[in-house]
PDB file of C-alpha atoms in Angstrom:
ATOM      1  CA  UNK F1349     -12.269  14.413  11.383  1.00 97.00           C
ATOM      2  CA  UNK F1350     -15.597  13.074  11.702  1.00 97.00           C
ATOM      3  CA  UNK F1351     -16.942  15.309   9.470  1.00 98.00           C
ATOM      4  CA  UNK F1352     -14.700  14.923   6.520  1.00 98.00           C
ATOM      5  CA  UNK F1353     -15.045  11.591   7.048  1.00 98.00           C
ATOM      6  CA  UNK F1354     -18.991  11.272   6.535  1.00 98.00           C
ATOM      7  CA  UNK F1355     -17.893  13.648   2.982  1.00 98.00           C
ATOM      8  CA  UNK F1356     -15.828  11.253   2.164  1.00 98.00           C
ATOM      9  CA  UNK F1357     -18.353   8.516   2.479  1.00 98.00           C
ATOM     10  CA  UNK F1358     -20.894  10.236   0.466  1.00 98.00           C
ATOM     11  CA  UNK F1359     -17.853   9.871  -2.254  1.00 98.00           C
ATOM     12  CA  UNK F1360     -18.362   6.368  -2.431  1.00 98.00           C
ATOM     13  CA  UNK F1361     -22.133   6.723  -1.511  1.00 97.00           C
ATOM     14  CA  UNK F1362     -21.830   8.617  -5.146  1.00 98.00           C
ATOM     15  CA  UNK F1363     -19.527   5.976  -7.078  1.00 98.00           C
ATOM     16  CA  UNK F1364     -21.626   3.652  -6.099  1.00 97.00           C
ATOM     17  CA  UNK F1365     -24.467   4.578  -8.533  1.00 97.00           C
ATOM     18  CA  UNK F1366     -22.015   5.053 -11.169  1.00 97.00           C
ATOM     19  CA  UNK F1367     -22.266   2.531 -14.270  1.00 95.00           C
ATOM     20  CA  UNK F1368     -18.419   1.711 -14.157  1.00 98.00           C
ATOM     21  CA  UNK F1369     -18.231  -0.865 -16.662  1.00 98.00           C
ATOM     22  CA  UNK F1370     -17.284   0.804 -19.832  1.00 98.00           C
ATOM     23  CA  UNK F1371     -15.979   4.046 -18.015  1.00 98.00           C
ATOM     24  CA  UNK F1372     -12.299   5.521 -18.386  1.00 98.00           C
ATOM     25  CA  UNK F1373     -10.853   5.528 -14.862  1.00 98.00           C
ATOM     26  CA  UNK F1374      -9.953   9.382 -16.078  1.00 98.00           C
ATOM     27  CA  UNK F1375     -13.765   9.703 -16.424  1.00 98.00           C
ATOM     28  CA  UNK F1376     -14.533   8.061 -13.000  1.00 98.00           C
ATOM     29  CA  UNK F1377     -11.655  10.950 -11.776  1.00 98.00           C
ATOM     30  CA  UNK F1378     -13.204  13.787 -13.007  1.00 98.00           C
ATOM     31  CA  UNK F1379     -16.560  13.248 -11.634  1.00 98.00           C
ATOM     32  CA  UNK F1380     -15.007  12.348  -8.249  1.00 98.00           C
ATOM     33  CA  UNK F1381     -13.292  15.861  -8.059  1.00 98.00           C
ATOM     34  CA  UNK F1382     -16.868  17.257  -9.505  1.00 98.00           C
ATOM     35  CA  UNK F1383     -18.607  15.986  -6.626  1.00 98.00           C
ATOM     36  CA  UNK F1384     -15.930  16.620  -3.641  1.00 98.00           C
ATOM     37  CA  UNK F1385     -15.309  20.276  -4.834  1.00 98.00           C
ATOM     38  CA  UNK F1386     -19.210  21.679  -6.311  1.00 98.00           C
ATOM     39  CA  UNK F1387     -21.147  19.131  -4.353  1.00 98.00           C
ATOM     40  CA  UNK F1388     -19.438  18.894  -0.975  1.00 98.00           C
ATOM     41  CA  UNK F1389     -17.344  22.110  -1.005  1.00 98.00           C
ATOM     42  CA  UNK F1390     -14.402  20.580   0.053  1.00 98.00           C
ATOM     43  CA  UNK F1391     -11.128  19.690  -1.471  1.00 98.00           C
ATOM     44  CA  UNK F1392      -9.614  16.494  -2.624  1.00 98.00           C
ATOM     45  CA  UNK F1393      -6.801  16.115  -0.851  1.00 97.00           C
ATOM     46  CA  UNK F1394      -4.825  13.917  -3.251  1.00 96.00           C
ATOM     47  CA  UNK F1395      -4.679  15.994  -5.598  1.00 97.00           C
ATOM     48  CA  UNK F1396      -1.322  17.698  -5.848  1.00 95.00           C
ATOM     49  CA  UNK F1397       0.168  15.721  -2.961  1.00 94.00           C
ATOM     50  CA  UNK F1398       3.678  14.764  -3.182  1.00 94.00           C
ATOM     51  CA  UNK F1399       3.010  16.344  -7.185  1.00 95.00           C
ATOM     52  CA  UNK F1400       0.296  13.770  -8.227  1.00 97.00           C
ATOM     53  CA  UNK F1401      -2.194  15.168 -10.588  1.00 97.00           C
ATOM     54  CA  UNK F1402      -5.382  13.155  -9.604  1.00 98.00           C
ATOM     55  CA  UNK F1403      -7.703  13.181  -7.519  1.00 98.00           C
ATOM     56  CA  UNK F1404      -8.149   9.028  -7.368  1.00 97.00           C
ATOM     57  CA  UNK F1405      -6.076   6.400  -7.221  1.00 98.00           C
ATOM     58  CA  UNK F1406      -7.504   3.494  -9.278  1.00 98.00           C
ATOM     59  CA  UNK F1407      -6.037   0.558  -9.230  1.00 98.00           C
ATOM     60  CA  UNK F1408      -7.004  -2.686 -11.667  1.00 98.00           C
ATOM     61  CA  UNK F1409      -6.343  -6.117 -11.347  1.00 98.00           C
ATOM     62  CA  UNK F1410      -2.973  -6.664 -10.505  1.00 98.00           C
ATOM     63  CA  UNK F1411      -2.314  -3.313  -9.705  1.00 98.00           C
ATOM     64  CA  UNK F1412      -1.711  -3.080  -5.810  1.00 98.00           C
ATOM     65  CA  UNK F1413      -2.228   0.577  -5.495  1.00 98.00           C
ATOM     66  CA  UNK F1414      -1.202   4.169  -6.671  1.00 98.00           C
ATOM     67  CA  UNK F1415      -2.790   3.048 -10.084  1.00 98.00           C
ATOM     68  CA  UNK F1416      -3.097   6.342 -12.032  1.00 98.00           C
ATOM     69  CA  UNK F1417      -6.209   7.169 -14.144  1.00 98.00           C
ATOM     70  CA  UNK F1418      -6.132   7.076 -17.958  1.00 98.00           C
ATOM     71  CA  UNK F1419      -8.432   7.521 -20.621  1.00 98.00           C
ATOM     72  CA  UNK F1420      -6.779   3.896 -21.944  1.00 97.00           C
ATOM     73  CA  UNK F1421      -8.235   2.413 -19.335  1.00 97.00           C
ATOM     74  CA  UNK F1422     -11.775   1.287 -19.787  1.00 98.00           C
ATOM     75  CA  UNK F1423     -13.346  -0.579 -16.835  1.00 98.00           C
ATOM     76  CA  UNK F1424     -14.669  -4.322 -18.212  1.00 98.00           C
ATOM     77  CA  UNK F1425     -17.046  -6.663 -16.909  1.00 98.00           C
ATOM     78  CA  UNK F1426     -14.468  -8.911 -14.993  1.00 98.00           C
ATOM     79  CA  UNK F1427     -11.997  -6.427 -13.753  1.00 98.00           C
ATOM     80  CA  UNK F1428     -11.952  -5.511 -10.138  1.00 98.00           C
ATOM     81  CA  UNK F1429     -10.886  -2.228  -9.067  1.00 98.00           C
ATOM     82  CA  UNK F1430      -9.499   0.018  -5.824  1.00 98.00           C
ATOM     83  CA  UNK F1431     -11.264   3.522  -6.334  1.00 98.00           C
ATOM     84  CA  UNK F1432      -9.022   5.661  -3.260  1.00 98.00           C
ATOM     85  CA  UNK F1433      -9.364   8.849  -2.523  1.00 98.00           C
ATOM     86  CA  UNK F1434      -9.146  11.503   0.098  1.00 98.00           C
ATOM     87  CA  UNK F1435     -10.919  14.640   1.258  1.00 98.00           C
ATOM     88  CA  UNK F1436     -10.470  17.604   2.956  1.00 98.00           C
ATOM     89  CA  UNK F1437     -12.648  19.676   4.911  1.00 98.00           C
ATOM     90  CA  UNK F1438     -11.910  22.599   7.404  1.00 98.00           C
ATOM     91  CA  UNK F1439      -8.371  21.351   7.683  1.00 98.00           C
ATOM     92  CA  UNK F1440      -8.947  18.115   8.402  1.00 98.00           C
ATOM     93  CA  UNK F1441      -8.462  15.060   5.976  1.00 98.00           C
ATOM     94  CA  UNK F1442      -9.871  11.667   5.722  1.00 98.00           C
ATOM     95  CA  UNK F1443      -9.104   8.470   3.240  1.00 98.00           C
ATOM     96  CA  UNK F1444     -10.773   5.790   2.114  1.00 98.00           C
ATOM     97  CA  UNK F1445     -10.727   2.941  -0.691  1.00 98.00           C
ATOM     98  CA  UNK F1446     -13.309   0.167  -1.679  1.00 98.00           C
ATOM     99  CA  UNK F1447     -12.663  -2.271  -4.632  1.00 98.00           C
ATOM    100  CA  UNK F1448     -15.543  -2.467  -7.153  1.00 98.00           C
ATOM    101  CA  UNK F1449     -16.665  -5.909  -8.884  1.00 98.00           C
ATOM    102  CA  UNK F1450     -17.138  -4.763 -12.795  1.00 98.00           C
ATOM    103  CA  UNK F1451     -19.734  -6.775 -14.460  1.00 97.00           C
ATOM    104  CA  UNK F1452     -19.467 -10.650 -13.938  1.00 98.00           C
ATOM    105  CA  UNK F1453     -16.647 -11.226 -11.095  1.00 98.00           C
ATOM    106  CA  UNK F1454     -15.248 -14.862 -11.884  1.00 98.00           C
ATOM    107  CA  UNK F1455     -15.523 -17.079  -7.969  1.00 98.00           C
ATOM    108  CA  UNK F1456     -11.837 -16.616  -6.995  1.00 98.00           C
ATOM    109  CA  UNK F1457     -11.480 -12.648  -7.891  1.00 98.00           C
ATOM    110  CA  UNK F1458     -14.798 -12.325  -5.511  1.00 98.00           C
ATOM    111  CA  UNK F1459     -13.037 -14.512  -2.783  1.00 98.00           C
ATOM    112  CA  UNK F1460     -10.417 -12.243  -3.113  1.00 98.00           C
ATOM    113  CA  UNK F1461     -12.466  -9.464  -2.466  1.00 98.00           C
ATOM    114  CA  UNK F1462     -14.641 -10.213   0.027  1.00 98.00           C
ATOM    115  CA  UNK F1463     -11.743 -11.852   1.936  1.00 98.00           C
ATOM    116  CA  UNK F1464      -9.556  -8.008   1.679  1.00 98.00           C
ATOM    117  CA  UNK F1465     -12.789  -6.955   3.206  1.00 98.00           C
ATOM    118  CA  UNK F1466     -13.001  -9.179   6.036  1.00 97.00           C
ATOM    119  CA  UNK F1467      -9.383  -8.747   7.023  1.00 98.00           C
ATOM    120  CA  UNK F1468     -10.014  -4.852   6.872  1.00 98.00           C
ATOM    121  CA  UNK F1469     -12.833  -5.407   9.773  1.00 97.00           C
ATOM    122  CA  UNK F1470     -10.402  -8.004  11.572  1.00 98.00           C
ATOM    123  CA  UNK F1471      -7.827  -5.236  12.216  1.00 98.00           C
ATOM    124  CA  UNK F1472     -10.152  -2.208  13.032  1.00 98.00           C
ATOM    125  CA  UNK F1473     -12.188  -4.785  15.497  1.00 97.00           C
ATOM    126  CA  UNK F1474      -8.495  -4.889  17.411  1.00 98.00           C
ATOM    127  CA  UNK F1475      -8.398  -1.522  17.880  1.00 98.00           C
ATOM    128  CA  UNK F1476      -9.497  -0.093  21.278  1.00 97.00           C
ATOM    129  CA  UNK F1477      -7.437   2.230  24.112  1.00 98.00           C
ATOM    130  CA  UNK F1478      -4.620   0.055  25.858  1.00 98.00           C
ATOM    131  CA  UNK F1479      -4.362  -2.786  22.364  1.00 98.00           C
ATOM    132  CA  UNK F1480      -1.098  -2.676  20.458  1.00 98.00           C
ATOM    133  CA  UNK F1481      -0.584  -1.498  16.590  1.00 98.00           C
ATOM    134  CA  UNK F1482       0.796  -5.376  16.454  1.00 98.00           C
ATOM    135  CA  UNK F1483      -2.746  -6.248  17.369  1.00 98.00           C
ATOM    136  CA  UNK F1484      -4.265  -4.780  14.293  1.00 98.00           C
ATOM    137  CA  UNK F1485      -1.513  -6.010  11.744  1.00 98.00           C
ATOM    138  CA  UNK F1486      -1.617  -9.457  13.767  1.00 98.00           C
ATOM    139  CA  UNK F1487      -5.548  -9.786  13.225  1.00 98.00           C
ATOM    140  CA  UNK F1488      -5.065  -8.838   9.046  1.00 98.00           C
ATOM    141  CA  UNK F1489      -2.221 -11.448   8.354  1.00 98.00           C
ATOM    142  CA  UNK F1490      -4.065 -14.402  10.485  1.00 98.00           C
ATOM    143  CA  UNK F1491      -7.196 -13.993   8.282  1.00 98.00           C
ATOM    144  CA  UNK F1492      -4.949 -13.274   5.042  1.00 98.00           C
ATOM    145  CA  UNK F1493      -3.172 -16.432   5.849  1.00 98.00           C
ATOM    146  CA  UNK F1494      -5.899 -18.873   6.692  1.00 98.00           C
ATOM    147  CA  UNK F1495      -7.602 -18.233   3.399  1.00 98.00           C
ATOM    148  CA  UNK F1496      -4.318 -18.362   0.712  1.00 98.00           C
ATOM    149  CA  UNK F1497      -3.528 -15.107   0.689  1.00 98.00           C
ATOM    150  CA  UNK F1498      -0.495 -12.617   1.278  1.00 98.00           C
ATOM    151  CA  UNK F1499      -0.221  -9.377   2.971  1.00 98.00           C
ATOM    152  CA  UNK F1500       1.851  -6.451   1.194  1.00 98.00           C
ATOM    153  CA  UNK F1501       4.403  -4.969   3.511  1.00 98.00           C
ATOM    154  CA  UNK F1502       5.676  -2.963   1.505  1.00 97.00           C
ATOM    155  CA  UNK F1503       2.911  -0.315   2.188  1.00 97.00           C
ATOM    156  CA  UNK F1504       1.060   0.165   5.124  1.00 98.00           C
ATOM    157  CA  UNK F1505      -1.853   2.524   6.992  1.00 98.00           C
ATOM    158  CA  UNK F1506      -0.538   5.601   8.696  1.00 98.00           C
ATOM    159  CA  UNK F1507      -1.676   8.418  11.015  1.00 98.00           C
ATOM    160  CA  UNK F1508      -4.138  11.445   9.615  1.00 98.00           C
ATOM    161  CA  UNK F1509      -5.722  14.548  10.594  1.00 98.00           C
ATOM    162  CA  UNK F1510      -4.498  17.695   9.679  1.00 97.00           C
ATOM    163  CA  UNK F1511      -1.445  16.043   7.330  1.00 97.00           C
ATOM    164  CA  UNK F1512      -2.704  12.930   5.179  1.00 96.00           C
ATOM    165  CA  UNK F1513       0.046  10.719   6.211  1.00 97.00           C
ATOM    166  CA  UNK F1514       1.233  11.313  10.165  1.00 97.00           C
ATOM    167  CA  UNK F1515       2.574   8.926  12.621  1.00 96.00           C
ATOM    168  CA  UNK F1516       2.351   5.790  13.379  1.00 96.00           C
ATOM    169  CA  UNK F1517       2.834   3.806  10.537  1.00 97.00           C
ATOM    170  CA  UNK F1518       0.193   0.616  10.788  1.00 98.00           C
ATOM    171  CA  UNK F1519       1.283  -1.879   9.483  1.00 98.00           C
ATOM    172  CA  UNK F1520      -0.709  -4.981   8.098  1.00 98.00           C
ATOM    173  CA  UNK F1521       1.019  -7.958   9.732  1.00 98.00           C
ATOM    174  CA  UNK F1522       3.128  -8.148  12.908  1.00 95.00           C
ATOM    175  CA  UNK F1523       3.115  -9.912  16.509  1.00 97.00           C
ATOM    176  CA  UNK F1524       0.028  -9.312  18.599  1.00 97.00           C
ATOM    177  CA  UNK F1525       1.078  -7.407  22.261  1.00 97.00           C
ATOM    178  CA  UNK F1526       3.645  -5.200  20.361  1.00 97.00           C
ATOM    179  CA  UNK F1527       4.098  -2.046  19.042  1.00 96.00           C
ATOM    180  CA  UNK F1528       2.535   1.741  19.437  1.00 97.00           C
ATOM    181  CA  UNK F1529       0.018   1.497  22.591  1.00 98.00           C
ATOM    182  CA  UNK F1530      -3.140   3.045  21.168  1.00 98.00           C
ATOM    183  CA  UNK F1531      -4.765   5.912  23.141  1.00 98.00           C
ATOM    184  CA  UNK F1532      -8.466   8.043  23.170  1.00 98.00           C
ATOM    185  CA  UNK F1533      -8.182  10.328  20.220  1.00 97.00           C
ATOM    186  CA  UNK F1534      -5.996   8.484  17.455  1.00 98.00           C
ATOM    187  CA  UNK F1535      -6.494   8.567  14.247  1.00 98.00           C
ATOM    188  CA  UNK F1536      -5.081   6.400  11.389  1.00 98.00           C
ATOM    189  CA  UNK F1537      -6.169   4.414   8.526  1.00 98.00           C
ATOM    190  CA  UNK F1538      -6.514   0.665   8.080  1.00 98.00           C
ATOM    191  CA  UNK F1539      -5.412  -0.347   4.892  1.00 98.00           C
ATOM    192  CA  UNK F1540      -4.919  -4.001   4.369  1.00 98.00           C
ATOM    193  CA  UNK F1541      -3.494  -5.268   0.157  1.00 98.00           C
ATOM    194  CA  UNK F1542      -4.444  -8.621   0.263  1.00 98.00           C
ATOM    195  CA  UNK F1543      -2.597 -10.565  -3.056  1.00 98.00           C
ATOM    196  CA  UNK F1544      -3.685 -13.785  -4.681  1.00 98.00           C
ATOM    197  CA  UNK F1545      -0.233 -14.550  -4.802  1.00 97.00           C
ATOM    198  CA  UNK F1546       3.358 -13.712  -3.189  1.00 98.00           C
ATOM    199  CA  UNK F1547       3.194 -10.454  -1.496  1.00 98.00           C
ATOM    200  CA  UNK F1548       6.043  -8.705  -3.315  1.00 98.00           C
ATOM    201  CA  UNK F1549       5.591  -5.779  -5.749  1.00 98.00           C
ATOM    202  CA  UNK F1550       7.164  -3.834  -8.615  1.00 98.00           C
ATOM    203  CA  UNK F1551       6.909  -0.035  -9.496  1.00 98.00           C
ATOM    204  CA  UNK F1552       5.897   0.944 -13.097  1.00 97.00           C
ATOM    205  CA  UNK F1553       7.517   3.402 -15.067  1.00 96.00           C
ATOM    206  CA  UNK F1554       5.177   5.844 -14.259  1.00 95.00           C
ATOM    207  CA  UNK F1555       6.576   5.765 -10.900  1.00 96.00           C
ATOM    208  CA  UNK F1556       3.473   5.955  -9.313  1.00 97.00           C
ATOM    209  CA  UNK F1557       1.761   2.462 -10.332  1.00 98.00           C
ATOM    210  CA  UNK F1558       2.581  -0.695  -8.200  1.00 98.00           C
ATOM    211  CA  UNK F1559       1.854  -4.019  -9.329  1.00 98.00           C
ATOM    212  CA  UNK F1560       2.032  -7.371  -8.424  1.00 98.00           C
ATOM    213  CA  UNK F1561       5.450  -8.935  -8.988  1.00 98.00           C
ATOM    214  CA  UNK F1562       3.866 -12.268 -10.288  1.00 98.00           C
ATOM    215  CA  UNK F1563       1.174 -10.567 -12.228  1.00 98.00           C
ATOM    216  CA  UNK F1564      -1.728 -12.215  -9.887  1.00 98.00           C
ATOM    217  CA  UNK F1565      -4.555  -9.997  -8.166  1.00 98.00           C
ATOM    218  CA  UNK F1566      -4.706  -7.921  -5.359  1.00 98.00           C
ATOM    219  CA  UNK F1567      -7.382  -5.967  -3.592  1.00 98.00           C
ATOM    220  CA  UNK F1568      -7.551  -3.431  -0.843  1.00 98.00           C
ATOM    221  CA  UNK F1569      -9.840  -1.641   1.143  1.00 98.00           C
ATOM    222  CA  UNK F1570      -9.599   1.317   3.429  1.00 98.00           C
ATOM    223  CA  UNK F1571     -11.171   3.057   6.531  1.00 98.00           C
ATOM    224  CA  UNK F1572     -10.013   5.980   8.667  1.00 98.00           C
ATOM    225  CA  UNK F1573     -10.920   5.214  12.140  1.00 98.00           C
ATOM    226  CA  UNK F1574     -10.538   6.868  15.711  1.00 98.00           C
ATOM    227  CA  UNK F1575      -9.517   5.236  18.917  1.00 98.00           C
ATOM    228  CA  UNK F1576     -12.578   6.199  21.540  1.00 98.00           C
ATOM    229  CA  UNK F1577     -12.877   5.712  25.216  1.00 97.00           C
ATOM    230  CA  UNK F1578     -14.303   2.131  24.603  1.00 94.00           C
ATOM    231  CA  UNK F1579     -13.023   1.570  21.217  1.00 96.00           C
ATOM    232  CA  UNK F1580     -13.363   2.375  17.941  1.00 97.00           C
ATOM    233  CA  UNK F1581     -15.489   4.729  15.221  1.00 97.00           C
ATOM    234  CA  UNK F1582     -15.123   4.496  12.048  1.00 98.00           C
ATOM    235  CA  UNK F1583     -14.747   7.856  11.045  1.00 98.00           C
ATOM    236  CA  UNK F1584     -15.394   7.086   7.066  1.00 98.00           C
ATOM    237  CA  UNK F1585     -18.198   4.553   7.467  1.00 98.00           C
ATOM    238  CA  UNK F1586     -20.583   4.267   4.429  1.00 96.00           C
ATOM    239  CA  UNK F1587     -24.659   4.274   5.019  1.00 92.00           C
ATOM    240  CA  UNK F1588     -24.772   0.685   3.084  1.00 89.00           C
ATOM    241  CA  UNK F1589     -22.049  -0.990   5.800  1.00 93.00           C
ATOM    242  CA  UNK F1590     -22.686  -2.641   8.907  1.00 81.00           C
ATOM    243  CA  UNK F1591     -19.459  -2.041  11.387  1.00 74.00           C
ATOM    244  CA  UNK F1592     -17.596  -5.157  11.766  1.00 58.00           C
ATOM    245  CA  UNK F1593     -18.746  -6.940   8.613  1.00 55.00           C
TER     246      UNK F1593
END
């Protein structure tokens, strides 16, 4: 696990140098699945899962998650956008998401962001052996809340290792002291959709794409993480993050 997850890390590592604005999230796609297959030698795990054909999920403006890449869609300065993806290496799979600021970010869109960001860290910071899953969900929705924001509940983190979505389901709000008791060796993702908004969402068409059911923002990021003796790795930690910020 902790190897796919430092692959998967040099994924974003990678999209990070990418000049996004004015790029077709198809584009962005195909050079993710030319790094994680000819670069990395592993597999992107997405792709084919539960019959989607991508290898990202990207996922503009109001667009909650599961957006699906198109050559229509051309990044511009202003957007922000939830580049997810997964890898797999040696039978083991890891996830991961970060939203991307296009060009000029107005104030609120960046509050938005950086807030999804903060209430990513809140949750994984509750996780240690002998806390609750309520912990983690507890910690997102109090730092959702005191800023504005709702938490989706209609999607949530789950468990991961040799199947990309195992038990427990984790979700992103919830009573502190209840819930799974979290042991040594766990592994799950942290997945927090913070909307500008109310939290409810609508499907597209497309039956992939979920949106925002008043048409606001919403941003998410993503880590897989491990329960240790003392507490918690991040298993997909990038070389430009500090943990806990």
């Amino acid at each position: 696990m902790a190897a796919s997850g430092r692959l998967l890390a040099s994924v974003f590592t990678h999209l990070d140098a990418m000049a996004l604005e004015g790029m077709t999230t198809l584009e962005i796609d195909a050079r993710v699945e030319t790094f994680i297959v000819d670069v990395l030698k592993a597999r992107p795990a997405s792709k084919g899962q539960y019959g989607y054909g991508f290898v990202l999920n990207s996922s503009i403006n109001q667009v909650v998650c599961h957006g699906v890449p198109s050559a229509d869609d051309v990044l511009k300065s202003g957007d922000i956008v939830n580049l997810d993806t997964t890898l797999e290496k040696d039978g083991f799979i890891a996830d991961s998401s970060k939203t991307y600021l296009i060009g000029s970010v107005g104030p609120q869109a960046r509050r938005l962001v950086r807030t999804t960001y903060e209430a990513m860290w809140k949750g994984i910071r509750a996780v240690r052996p002998g806390a609750r899953l309520g912990d983690i969900g507890f910690a997102i929705e109090r730092h959702a809340r005191q800023a504005g924001y709702s938490v989706v509940r209609d999607y949530c983190g789950h468990g991961i290792g040799r199947e990309m979505h195992e038990e427990p389901q984790v979700l992103h709000f919830g009573r502190a002291g209840t819930g799974v008791v979290l042991r040594e060796g766990m592994t799950f993702t942290i997945e927090p959709m913070l909307n500008q908004g109310v939290r409810t969402v609508l499907t597209e068409d497309d039956g992939w794409t979920v949106v925002t059911s008043d048409g606001k923002l919403s941003a998410q990021f993503e880590h897989t993480v491990a329960v240790t003796r003392d507490g918690v790795r991040v298993l997909t930690l990038r070389p430009d993050e500090t943990p806990g910020r």
